[in-house]
Amino acid sequence: MAYVKNLFDQNFIQYASYVIRDRAIPEITDGFKPVQRRIIHTLLKNDDGRFTKVANVVGRVMAYHPHGDASIYTALVNLANKELFIEKQGNFGNMYTGDSASAARYIECRLRPITRDILNSNNRITDYVETYDSRDTEPVAFKAKLPLVLIMGAEGIAVGMSTYILSHNIHEVIDAERKCLRGEKFQLFPDFPTGGLIDVSDYQDGLGKIVTRAKMDTSDDKKIIITELPYGSTTESLCDSIEKAAKNGKVKISSIQDYTSDKVNIEIRLQRGVYTKDVVDALYAFTECEQTIYCNLLVIKENMPVQMTCTQVIEYHSKQLIGILKAELELEKSDLIDKLHLRTLERIFIEERIYKKIEQEKTEEAVNKAVLKGFVPFKDELIRPITQDDIDHLLRIPIRRISLYDINKNRQEVTAINNRIKEINKLLKHIVEYAISYLDGIEKKLDGETTKRHTTITNINAVDVKTVTKRDLPLKYDAKSGNLGIEVSGGQELFKVTPYDKILFVRKSGIFSVCETPKKLFVGPQLRHCGFADKESLSKVLFTILYRDPETQFVYIKRCKIQAFIMNRDYFFAPDGMEVLHVDTRKNFAFQLNYVKKPRVKVLSEKFKAESYEEKSLKAKGVRVAAKEVQDIVVQE
């Protein structure tokens, strides 16, 4: 048994780690989940500038992604709809209506040129590993020069954790990264392609929540036009929620029509006698026109899931950008030095006719020695010692090139190489300024119309559902069945309620409870009291409780108000073991005590006024009315 448990625990941990790192949570380095990274890698590898069938791309990605074509197709469509890396051709769905994309065989895509500017795929800088079948290699993570996890957003559910990262405007992200490099303060807020309004007062740098609303045109008193959607909604789901609210009587509309195409246009017409100002709050309260979205910026960092803020992500990527640019410059400088070394070798090899010295040699070893010997007088002109690869390069120079060798062209090329090396050295000394200029260059390449801010940041005053819901549901009590609620068929109507009211009811036994408006709740026969349990209502109700001690038969009176309670919990007005005889909510009334007949007891009944007794707290004991055994009481109506 222990072996099975250990085996289960080990396998479950491996599965959980796999789901977290390789399926659900994006990598902070490039902002991609594995399937997205494999799609971009495939497009980079096969990019020829022309559109390719999505079905073809999906097939090629399957060489890297072992989870079938459906997940690849869905991820590719979603990635293409981000409008950043992939250019689309054909029907890729409609983000407004929620319509799905056409089949993979009908649509095409290609890589946008800006992808190579943002992602470094050079295997001398980016780490590569073998694919699942060891037939090819794929990047562990691209070296991204922008914080794509913030630009694209992400959501995913793993084992024991989840991530919900909202998308941000790319221009604002670039500006934040620039400010971070300069040491200035910055702040980021979400931006959605569907537009709408958002309140970011509780965003908490990516770890809080936002309130998002549809944008409405309310200029017409009898018609509301929704022009932008709240994040997370489609026109179909929004219309469904409005129709449902109208059916339940929460929103008074006469019709709703969806005219959405490339822009959102939902027309809501109102009932006769109902005006726009009367309906807007109800739309926010009872439909998808307003939604609250909770964020959780969870990413994979250094192979572990880590919760971060937007600020921390920008700071991380600012350092990463400098590191990538520095690595690219140093790699270019190294290549230029190698190139300069080869050009120097070629010039000396040809100008000094070193190639003539190998004509009489008959073995490879002798040829190599002759070349090395020929360069001895020019040792000071060389950038580094000659290697076997250098000799092989020189020996591969064709006779045609030697005979047509242009010394001036060589010198010009050497000069250009030296100038570029000097420029690289200067950039390395001012790497931060270079990083900022790189960001400026990237921003100039962006499509201004596509990448502009779509969502409007504003202050949203939350609509309280209770305030916009009218009390029009009859709360009934059936004394025969003892049921209380809005779905009780017979009985007496007590008052009108809403589904969100808190109801206080007192049973015959003197036990009281508070619950939300019940649909059908058994409270027993002879309900003593029923009313609203809000502070204003309770402050006006003074309860008078008459109870008897079973041992002494003495009657006590207690007058109190209910000031605090816990929902759906039973409370007893009287101390434990007491018998509640009467509960009243009138401020002034009289009652009569009928005493037990005993010898020497001449007065067998006595009248009292409830208002003669002071109000006490709910937990206080009552005041003894009379020091005589009471047989029963009679309350004046």
mmCIF file of N, CA, C and O in Angstrom, residues 10 12 15 102 118 142 145 172 203 258 383 396 423 484 499 526 633:
data_model
loop_
_atom_site.group_PDB
_atom_site.id
_atom_site.type_symbol
_atom_site.label_atom_id
_atom_site.label_comp_id
_atom_site.label_asym_id
_atom_site.label_seq_id
_atom_site.Cartn_x
_atom_site.Cartn_y
_atom_site.Cartn_z
ATOM 1 N N GLN A 10 4.593 10.532 -6.442
ATOM 2 C CA GLN A 10 5.682 10.889 -7.356
ATOM 3 C C GLN A 10 5.136 11.233 -8.742
ATOM 4 O O GLN A 10 5.517 12.256 -9.333
ATOM 5 N N PHE A 12 2.086 12.147 -9.515
ATOM 6 C CA PHE A 12 1.248 13.343 -9.472
ATOM 7 C C PHE A 12 2.094 14.603 -9.451
ATOM 8 O O PHE A 12 1.765 15.590 -10.124
ATOM 9 N N TYR A 15 3.335 15.167 -12.905
ATOM 10 C CA TYR A 15 2.251 15.660 -13.755
ATOM 11 C C TYR A 15 1.960 17.126 -13.464
ATOM 12 O O TYR A 15 1.799 17.938 -14.384
ATOM 13 N N SER A 102 -12.509 30.135 -39.692
ATOM 14 C CA SER A 102 -12.736 29.095 -40.689
ATOM 15 C C SER A 102 -11.774 27.937 -40.457
ATOM 16 O O SER A 102 -10.803 28.056 -39.698
ATOM 17 N N ILE A 118 11.787 41.781 -32.458
ATOM 18 C CA ILE A 118 11.431 41.628 -31.043
ATOM 19 C C ILE A 118 12.017 40.363 -30.440
ATOM 20 O O ILE A 118 12.468 40.361 -29.295
ATOM 21 N N PHE A 142 12.525 32.110 -26.322
ATOM 22 C CA PHE A 142 13.121 33.172 -27.119
ATOM 23 C C PHE A 142 13.625 34.287 -26.195
ATOM 24 O O PHE A 142 13.056 34.520 -25.127
ATOM 25 N N LYS A 145 12.755 41.051 -26.526
ATOM 26 C CA LYS A 145 13.221 42.392 -26.163
ATOM 27 C C LYS A 145 12.101 43.259 -25.607
ATOM 28 O O LYS A 145 12.343 44.388 -25.199
ATOM 29 N N GLU A 172 2.291 51.877 -24.411
ATOM 30 C CA GLU A 172 2.441 52.202 -22.996
ATOM 31 C C GLU A 172 3.470 51.297 -22.330
ATOM 32 O O GLU A 172 4.195 51.738 -21.433
ATOM 33 N N TYR A 203 -6.521 47.955 -9.207
ATOM 34 C CA TYR A 203 -5.748 47.059 -10.071
ATOM 35 C C TYR A 203 -4.544 46.465 -9.343
ATOM 36 O O TYR A 203 -4.125 45.332 -9.619
ATOM 37 N N ASP A 258 -28.825 43.133 -32.719
ATOM 38 C CA ASP A 258 -27.362 43.149 -32.859
ATOM 39 C C ASP A 258 -27.006 43.416 -34.318
ATOM 40 O O ASP A 258 -27.238 42.585 -35.185
ATOM 41 N N ILE A 383 45.801 40.020 -36.567
ATOM 42 C CA ILE A 383 44.983 40.320 -35.392
ATOM 43 C C ILE A 383 45.135 39.232 -34.337
ATOM 44 O O ILE A 383 45.143 39.512 -33.143
ATOM 45 N N ARG A 396 41.413 27.593 -50.129
ATOM 46 C CA ARG A 396 40.202 27.414 -50.926
ATOM 47 C C ARG A 396 39.917 28.604 -51.844
ATOM 48 O O ARG A 396 38.953 28.577 -52.609
ATOM 49 N N GLU A 423 31.994 51.746 -33.683
ATOM 50 C CA GLU A 423 30.615 52.095 -33.362
ATOM 51 C C GLU A 423 30.037 51.150 -32.312
ATOM 52 O O GLU A 423 29.351 51.577 -31.377
ATOM 53 N N LEU A 484 -42.802 29.781 4.744
ATOM 54 C CA LEU A 484 -42.605 31.204 4.484
ATOM 55 C C LEU A 484 -41.727 31.345 3.251
ATOM 56 O O LEU A 484 -40.704 30.675 3.129
ATOM 57 N N PRO A 499 -35.181 39.684 -4.137
ATOM 58 C CA PRO A 499 -34.398 38.476 -3.830
ATOM 59 C C PRO A 499 -33.184 38.755 -2.955
ATOM 60 O O PRO A 499 -32.561 37.823 -2.442
ATOM 61 N N GLN A 526 -47.935 29.603 13.763
ATOM 62 C CA GLN A 526 -47.987 30.782 14.631
ATOM 63 C C GLN A 526 -46.689 31.591 14.585
ATOM 64 O O GLN A 526 -45.962 31.714 15.566
ATOM 65 N N ILE A 633 -51.246 34.338 30.700
ATOM 66 C CA ILE A 633 -51.283 35.782 30.496
ATOM 67 C C ILE A 633 -52.315 36.111 29.436
ATOM 68 O O ILE A 633 -52.635 35.273 28.579
#
